[in-house]
CSV table of N, CA and C in Angstrom, one decimal:
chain,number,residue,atom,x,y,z
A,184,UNK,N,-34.4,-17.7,-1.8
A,184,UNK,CA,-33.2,-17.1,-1.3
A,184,UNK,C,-32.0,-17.8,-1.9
A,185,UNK,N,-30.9,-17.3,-2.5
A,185,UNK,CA,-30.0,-17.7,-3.2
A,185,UNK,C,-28.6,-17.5,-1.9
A,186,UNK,N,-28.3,-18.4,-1.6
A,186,UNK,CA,-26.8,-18.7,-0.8
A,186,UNK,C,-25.3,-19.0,-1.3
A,187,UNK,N,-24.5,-18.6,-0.9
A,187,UNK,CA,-23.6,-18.7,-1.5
A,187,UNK,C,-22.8,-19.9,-0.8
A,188,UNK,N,-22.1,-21.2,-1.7
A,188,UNK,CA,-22.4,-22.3,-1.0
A,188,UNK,C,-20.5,-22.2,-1.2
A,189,UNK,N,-19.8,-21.5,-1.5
A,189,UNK,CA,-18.3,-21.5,-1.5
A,189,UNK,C,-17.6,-20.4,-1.1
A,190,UNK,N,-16.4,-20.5,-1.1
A,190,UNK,CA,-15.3,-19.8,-0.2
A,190,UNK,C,-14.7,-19.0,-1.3
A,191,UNK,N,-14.2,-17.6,-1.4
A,191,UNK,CA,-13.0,-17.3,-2.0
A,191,UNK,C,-11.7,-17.8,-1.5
A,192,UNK,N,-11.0,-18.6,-1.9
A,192,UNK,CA,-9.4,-19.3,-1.9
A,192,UNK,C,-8.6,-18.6,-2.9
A,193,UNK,N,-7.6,-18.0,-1.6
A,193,UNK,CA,-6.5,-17.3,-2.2
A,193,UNK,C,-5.4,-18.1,-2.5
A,194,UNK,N,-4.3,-19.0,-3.2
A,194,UNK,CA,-3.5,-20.1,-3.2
A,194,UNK,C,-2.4,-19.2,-3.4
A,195,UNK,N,-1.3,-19.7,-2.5
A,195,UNK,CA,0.0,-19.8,-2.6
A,195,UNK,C,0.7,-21.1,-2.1
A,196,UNK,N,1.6,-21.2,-2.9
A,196,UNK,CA,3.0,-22.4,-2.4
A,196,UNK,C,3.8,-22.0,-1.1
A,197,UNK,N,4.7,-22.8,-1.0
A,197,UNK,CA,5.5,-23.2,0.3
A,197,UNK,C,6.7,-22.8,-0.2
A,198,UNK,N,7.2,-21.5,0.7
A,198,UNK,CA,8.7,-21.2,0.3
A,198,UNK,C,9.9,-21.8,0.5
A,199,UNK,N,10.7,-22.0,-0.4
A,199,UNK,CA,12.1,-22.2,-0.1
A,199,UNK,C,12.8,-22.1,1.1
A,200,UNK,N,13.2,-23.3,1.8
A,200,UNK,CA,13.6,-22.5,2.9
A,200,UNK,C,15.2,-23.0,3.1
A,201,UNK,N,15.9,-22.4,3.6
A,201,UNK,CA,17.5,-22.9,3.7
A,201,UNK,C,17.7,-23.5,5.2
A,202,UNK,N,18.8,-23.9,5.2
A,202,UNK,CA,18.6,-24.4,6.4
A,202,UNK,C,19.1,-23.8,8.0
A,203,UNK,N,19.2,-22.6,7.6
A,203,UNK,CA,19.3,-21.5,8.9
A,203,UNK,C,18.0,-21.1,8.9
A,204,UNK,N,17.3,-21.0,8.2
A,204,UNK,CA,15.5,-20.5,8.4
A,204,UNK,C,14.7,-21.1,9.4
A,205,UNK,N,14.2,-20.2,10.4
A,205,UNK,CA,13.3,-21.1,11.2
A,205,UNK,C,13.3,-20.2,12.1
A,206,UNK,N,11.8,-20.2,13.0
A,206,UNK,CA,11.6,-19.4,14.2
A,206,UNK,C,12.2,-20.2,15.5
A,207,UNK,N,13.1,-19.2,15.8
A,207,UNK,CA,13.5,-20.2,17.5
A,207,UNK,C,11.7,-20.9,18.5
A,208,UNK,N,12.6,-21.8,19.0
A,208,UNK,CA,11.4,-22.9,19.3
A,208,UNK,C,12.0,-23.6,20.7
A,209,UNK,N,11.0,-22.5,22.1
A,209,UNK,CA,11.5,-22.9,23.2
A,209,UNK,C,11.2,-24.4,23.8
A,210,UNK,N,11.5,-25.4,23.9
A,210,UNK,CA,11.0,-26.4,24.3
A,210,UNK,C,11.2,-26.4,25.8
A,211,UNK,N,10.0,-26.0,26.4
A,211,UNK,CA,9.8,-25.8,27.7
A,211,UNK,C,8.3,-25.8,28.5
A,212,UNK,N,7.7,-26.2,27.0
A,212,UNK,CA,6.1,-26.4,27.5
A,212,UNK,C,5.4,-25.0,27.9
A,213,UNK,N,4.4,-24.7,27.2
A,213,UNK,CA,3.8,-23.2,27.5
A,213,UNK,C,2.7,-23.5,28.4
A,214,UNK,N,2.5,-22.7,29.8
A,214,UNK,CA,1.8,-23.5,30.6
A,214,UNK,C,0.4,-22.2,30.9
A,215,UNK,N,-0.6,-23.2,30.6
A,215,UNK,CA,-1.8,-21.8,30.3
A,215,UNK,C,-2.5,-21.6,31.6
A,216,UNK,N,-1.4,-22.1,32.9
A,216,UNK,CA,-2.0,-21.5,34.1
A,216,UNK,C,-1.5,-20.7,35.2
A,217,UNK,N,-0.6,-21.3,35.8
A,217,UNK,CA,0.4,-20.6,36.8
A,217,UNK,C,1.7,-20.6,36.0
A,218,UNK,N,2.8,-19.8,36.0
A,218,UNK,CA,4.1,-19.9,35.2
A,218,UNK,C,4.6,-20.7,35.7
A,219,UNK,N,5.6,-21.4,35.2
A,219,UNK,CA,6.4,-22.0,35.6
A,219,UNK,C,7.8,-22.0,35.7
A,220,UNK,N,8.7,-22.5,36.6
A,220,UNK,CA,10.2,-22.1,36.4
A,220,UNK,C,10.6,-22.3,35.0
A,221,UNK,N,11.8,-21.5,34.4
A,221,UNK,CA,12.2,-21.8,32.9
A,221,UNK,C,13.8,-21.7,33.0
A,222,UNK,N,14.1,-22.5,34.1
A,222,UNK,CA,15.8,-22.3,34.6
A,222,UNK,C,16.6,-23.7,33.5
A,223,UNK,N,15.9,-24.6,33.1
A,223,UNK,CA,16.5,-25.8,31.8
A,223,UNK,C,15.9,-25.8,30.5
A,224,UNK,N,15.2,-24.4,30.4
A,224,UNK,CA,14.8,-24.7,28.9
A,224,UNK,C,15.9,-24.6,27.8
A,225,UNK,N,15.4,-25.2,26.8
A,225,UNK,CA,16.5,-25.4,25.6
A,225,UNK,C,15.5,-24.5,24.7
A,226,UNK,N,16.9,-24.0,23.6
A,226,UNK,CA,16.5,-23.2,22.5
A,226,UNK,C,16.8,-23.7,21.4
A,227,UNK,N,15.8,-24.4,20.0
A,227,UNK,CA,16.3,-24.5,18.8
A,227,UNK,C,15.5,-23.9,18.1
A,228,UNK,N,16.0,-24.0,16.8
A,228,UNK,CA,15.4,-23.5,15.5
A,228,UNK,C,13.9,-24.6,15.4
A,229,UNK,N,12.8,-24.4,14.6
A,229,UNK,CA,11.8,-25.0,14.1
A,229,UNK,C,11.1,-24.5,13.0
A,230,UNK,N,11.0,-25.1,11.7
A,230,UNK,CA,10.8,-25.0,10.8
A,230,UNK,C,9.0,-25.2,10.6
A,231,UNK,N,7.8,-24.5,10.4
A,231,UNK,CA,6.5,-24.5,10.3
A,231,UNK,C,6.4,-25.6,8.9
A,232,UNK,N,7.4,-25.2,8.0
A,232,UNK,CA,7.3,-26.0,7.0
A,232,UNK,C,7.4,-27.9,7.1
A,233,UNK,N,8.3,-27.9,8.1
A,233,UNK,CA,8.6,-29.3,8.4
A,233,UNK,C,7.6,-29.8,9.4
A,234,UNK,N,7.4,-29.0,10.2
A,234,UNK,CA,6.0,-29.2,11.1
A,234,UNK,C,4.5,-29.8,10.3
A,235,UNK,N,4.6,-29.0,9.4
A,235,UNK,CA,3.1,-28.8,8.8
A,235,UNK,C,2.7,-30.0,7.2
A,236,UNK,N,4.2,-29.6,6.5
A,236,UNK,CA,4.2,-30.1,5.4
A,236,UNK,C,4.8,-31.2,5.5
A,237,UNK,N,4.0,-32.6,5.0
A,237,UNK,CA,4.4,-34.2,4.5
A,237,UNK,C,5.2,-33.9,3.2
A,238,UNK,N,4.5,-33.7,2.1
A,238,UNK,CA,4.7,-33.9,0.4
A,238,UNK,C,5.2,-32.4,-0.3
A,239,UNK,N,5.7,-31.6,0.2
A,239,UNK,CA,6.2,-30.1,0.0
A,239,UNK,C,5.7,-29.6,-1.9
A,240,UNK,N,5.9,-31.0,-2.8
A,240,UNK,CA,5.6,-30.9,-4.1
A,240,UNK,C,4.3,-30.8,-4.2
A,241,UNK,N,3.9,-31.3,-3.6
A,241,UNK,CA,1.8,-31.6,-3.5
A,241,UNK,C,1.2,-30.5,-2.6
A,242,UNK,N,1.6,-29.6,-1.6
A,242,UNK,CA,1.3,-29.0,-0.9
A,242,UNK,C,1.2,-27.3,-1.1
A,243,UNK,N,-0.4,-27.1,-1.0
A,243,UNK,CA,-0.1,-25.6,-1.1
A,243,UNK,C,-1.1,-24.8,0.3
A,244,UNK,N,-0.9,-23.7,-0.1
A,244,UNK,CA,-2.0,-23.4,1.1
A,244,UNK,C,-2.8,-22.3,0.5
A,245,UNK,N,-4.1,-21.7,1.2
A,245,UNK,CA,-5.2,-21.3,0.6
A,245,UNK,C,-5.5,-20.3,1.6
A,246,UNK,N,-5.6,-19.0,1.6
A,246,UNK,CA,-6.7,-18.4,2.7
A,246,UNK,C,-8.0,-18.4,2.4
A,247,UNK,N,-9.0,-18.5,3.5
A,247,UNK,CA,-10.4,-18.7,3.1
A,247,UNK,C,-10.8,-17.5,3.8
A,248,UNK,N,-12.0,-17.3,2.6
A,248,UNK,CA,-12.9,-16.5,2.8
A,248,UNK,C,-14.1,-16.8,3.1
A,249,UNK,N,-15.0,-16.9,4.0
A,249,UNK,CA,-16.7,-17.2,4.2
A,249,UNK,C,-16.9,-17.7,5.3
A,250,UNK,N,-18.2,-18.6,5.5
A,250,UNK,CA,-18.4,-19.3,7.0
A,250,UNK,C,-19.1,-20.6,7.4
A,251,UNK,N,-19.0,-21.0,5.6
A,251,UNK,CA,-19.7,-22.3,5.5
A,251,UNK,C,-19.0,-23.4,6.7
A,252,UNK,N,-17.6,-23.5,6.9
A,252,UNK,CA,-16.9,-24.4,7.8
A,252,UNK,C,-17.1,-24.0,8.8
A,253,UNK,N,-17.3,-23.1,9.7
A,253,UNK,CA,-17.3,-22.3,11.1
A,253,UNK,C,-17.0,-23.6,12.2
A,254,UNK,N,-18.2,-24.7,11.9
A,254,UNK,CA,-17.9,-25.4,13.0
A,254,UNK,C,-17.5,-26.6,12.7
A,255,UNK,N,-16.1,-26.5,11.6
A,255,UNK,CA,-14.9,-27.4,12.0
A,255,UNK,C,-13.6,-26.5,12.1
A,256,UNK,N,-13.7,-25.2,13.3
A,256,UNK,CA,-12.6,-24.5,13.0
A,256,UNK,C,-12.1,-23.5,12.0
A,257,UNK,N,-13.1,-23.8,10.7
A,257,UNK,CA,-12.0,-22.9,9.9
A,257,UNK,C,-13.3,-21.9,9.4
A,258,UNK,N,-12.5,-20.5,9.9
A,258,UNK,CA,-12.9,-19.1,9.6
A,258,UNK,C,-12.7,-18.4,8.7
A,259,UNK,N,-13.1,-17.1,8.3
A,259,UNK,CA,-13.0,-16.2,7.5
A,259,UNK,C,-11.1,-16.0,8.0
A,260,UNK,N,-10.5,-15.8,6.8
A,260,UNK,CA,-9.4,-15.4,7.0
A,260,UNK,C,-8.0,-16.6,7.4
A,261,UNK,N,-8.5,-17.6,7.9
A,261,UNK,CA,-8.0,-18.8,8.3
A,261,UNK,C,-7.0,-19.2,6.6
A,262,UNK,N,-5.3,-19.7,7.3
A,262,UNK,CA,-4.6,-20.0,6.0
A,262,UNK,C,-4.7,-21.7,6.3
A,263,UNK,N,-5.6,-22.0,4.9
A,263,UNK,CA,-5.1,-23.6,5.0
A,263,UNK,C,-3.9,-24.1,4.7
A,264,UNK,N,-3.8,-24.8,5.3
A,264,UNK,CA,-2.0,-26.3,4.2
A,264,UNK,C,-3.1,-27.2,3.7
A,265,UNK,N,-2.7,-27.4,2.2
A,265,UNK,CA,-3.6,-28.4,1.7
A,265,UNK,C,-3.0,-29.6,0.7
A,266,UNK,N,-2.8,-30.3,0.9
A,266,UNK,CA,-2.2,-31.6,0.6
A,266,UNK,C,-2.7,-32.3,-0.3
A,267,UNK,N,-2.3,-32.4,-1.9
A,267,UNK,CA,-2.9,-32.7,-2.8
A,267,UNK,C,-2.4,-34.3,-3.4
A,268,UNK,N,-1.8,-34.9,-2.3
A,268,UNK,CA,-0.8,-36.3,-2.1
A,268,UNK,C,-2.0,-37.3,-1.8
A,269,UNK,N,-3.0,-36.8,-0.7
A,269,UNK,CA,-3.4,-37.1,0.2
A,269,UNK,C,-5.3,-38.2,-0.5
A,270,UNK,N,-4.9,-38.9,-0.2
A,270,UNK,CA,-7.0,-39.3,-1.1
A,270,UNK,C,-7.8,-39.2,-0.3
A,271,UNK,N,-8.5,-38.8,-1.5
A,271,UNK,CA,-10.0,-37.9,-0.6
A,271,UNK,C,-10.8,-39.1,0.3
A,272,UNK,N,-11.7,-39.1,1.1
A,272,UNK,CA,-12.1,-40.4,1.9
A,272,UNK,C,-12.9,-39.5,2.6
A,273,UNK,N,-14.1,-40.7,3.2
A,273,UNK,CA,-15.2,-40.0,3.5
A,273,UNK,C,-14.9,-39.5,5.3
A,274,UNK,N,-15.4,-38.4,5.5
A,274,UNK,CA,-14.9,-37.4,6.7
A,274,UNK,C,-13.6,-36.5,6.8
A,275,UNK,N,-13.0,-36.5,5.4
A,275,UNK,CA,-12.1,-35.5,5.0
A,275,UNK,C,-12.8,-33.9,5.3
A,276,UNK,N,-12.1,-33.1,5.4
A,276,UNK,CA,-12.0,-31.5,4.6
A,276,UNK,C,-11.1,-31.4,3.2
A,277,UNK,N,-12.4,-31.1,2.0
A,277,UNK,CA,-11.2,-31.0,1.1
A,277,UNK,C,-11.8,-29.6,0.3
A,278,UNK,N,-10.7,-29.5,-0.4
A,278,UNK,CA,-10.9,-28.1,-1.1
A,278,UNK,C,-10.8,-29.0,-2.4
A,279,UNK,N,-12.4,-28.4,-2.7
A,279,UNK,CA,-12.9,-28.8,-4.3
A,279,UNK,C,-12.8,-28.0,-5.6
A,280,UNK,N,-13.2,-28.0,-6.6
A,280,UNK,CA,-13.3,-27.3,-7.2
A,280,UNK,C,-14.6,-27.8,-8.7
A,281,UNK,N,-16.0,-27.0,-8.2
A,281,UNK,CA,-17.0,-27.3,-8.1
A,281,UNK,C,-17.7,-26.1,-9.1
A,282,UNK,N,-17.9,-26.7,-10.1
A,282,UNK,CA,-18.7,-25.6,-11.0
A,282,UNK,C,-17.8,-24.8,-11.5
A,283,UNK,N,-16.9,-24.3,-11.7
A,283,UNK,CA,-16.1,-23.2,-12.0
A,283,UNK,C,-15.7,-22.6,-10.7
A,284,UNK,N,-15.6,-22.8,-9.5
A,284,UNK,CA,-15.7,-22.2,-8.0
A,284,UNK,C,-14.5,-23.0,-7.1
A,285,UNK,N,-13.5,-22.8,-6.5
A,285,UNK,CA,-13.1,-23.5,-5.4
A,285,UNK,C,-14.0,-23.6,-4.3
A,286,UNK,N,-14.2,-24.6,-3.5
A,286,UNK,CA,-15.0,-24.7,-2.2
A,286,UNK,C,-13.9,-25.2,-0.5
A,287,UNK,N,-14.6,-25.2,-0.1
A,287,UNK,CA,-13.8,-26.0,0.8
A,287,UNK,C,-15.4,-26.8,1.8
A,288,UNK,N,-15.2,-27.4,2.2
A,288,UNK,CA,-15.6,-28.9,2.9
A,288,UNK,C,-16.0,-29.8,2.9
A,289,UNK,N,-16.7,-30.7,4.1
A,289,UNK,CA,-16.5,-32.1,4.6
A,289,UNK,C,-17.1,-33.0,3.3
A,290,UNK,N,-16.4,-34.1,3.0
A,290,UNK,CA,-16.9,-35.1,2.2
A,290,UNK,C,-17.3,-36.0,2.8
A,291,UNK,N,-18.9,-36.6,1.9
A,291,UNK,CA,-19.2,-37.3,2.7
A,291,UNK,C,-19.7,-38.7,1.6
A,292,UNK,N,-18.9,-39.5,1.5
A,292,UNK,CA,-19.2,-40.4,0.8
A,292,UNK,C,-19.6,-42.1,1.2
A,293,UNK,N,-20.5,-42.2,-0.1
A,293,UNK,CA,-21.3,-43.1,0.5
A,293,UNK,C,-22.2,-43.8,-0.8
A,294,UNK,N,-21.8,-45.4,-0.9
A,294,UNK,CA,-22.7,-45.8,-1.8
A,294,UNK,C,-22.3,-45.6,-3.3
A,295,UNK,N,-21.2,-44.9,-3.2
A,295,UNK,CA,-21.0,-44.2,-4.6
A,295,UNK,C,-21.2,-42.9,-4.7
A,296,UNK,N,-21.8,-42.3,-3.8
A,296,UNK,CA,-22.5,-40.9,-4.0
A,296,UNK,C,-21.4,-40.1,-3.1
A,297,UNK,N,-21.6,-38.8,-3.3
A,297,UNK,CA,-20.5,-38.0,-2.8
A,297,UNK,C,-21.3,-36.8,-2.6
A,298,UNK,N,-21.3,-36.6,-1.0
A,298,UNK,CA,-22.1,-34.9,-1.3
A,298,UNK,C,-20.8,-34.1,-0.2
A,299,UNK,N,-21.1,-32.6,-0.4
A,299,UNK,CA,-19.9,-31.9,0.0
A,299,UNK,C,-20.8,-31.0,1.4
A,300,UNK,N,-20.1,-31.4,2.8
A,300,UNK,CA,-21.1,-30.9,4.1
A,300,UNK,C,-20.7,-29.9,4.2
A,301,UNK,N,-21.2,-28.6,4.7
A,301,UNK,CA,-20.8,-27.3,5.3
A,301,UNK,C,-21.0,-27.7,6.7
A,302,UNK,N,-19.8,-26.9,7.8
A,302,UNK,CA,-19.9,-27.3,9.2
A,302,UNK,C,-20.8,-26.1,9.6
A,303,UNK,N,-21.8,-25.4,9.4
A,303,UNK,CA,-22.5,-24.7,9.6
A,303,UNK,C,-24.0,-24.7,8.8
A,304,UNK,N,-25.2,-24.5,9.5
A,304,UNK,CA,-26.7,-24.9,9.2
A,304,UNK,C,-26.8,-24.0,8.7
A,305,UNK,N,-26.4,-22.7,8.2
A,305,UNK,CA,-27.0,-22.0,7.4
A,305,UNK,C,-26.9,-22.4,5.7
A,306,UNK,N,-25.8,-23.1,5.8
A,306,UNK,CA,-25.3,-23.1,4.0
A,306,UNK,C,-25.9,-25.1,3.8
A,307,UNK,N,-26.6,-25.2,3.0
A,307,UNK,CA,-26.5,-26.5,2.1
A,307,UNK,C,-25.8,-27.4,2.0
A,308,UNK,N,-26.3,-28.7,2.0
A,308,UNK,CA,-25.4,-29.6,1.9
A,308,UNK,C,-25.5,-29.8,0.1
A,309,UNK,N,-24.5,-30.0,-0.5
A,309,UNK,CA,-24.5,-30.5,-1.8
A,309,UNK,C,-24.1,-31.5,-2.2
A,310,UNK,N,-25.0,-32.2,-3.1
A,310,UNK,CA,-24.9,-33.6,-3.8
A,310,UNK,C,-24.4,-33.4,-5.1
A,311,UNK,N,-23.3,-34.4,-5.1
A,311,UNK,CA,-22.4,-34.1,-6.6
A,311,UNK,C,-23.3,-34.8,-7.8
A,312,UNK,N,-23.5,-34.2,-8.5
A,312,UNK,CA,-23.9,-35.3,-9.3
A,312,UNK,C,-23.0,-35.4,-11.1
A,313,UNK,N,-23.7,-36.0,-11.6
A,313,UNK,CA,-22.8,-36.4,-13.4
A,313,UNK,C,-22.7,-35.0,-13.5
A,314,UNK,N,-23.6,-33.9,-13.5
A,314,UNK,CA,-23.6,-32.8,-14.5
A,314,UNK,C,-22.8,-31.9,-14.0
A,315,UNK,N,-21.9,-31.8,-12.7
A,315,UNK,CA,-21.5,-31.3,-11.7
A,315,UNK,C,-20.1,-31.1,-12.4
A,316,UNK,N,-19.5,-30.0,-12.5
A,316,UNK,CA,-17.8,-30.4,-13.1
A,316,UNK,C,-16.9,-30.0,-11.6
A,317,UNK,N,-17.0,-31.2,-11.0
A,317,UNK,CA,-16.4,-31.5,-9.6
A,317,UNK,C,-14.9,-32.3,-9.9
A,318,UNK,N,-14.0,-31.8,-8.9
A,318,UNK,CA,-12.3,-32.3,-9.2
A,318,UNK,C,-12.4,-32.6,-7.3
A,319,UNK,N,-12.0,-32.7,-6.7
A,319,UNK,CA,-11.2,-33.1,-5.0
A,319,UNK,C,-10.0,-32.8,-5.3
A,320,UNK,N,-9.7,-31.5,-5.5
A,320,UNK,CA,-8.2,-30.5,-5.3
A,320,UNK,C,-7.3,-30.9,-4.5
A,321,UNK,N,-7.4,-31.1,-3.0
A,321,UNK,CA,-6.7,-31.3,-2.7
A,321,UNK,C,-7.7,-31.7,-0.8
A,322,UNK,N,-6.8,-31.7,-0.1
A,322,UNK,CA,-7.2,-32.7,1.3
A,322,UNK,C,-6.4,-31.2,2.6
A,323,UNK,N,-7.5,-30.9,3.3
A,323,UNK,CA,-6.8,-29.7,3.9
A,323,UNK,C,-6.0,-30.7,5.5
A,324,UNK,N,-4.9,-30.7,5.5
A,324,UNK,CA,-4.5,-30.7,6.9
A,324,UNK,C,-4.0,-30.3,8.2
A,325,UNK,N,-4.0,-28.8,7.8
A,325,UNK,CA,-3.8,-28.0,8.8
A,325,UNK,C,-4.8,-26.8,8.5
A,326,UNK,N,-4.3,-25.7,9.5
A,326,UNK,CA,-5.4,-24.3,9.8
A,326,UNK,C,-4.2,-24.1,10.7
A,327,UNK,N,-4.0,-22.7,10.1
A,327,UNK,CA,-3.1,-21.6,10.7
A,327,UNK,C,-4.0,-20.5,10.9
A,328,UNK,N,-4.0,-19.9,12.3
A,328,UNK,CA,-4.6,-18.8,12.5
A,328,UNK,C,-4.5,-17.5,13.2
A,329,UNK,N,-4.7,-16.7,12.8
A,329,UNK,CA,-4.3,-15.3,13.6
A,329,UNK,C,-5.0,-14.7,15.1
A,330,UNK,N,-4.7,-14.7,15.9
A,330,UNK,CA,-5.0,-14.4,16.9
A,330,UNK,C,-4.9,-12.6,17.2
């Protein structure tokens, strides 16, 4: 049975942003039980960019396609931020680029050896080896998702 052990990764950059850009951002605490009074909340601007992004030059983001990750969170359709500043180290998520393929997940290094974990038992764990044309693209630090 042949598996498919990678993700399609869509990449785009981080837009320009000026400094009126930004979604208003109630600081008032969203309370996921009973409401709460909202008679002193404040209203400002907040920027997802500044939130999300450290290194804006090193940083891109990716949508993923597949379900090798499922159980660290990240889904079909899920947009990564991926931080290419960042060194790879063992219990990262990184998005590789493996065989001619982008991939996405867990590194697991050890001894010298480096294999790449899927958070899901159906897909393979892979062990990198010499013959392997393996790069560590970049280090994923966020997951934006659609609800």
């Amino acid at each position: 049975m042949i598996m498919n052990t990678s993700e399609a990764l869509t990449f785009f950059l981080p837009k320009e942003l000026s400094e009126s850009e930004g979604a208003i951002f109630m600081d008032i605490g969203i309370s996921a039980g009973f409401p709460s009074p909202a008679d002193d909340f404040r209203e400002t601007r907040i920027s997802l960019d500044e939130e999300l992004i450290r290194n804006k030059e090193a940083t891109f983001f990716a949508r993923v396609s597949g379900q090798s990750m499922i159980g660290a969170g990240l889904e079909d359709n899920d947009l990564l931020v991926i931080d290419r500043s960042i060194p790879p180290t063992n219990n990262k998520i990184a998005v590789c680029f493996l065989d001619g393929e982008f991939t996405v997940k867990r590194l697991r290094v050890e001894g010298g050896e480096v294999w790449l974990k899927p958070e899901n038992p159906d897909y393979p764990i892979i062990k990198i080896t010499e013959e392997n044309n393996f790069i560590i693209w970049g280090i994923v630090t966020n997951v934006i998702k659609k609800v």
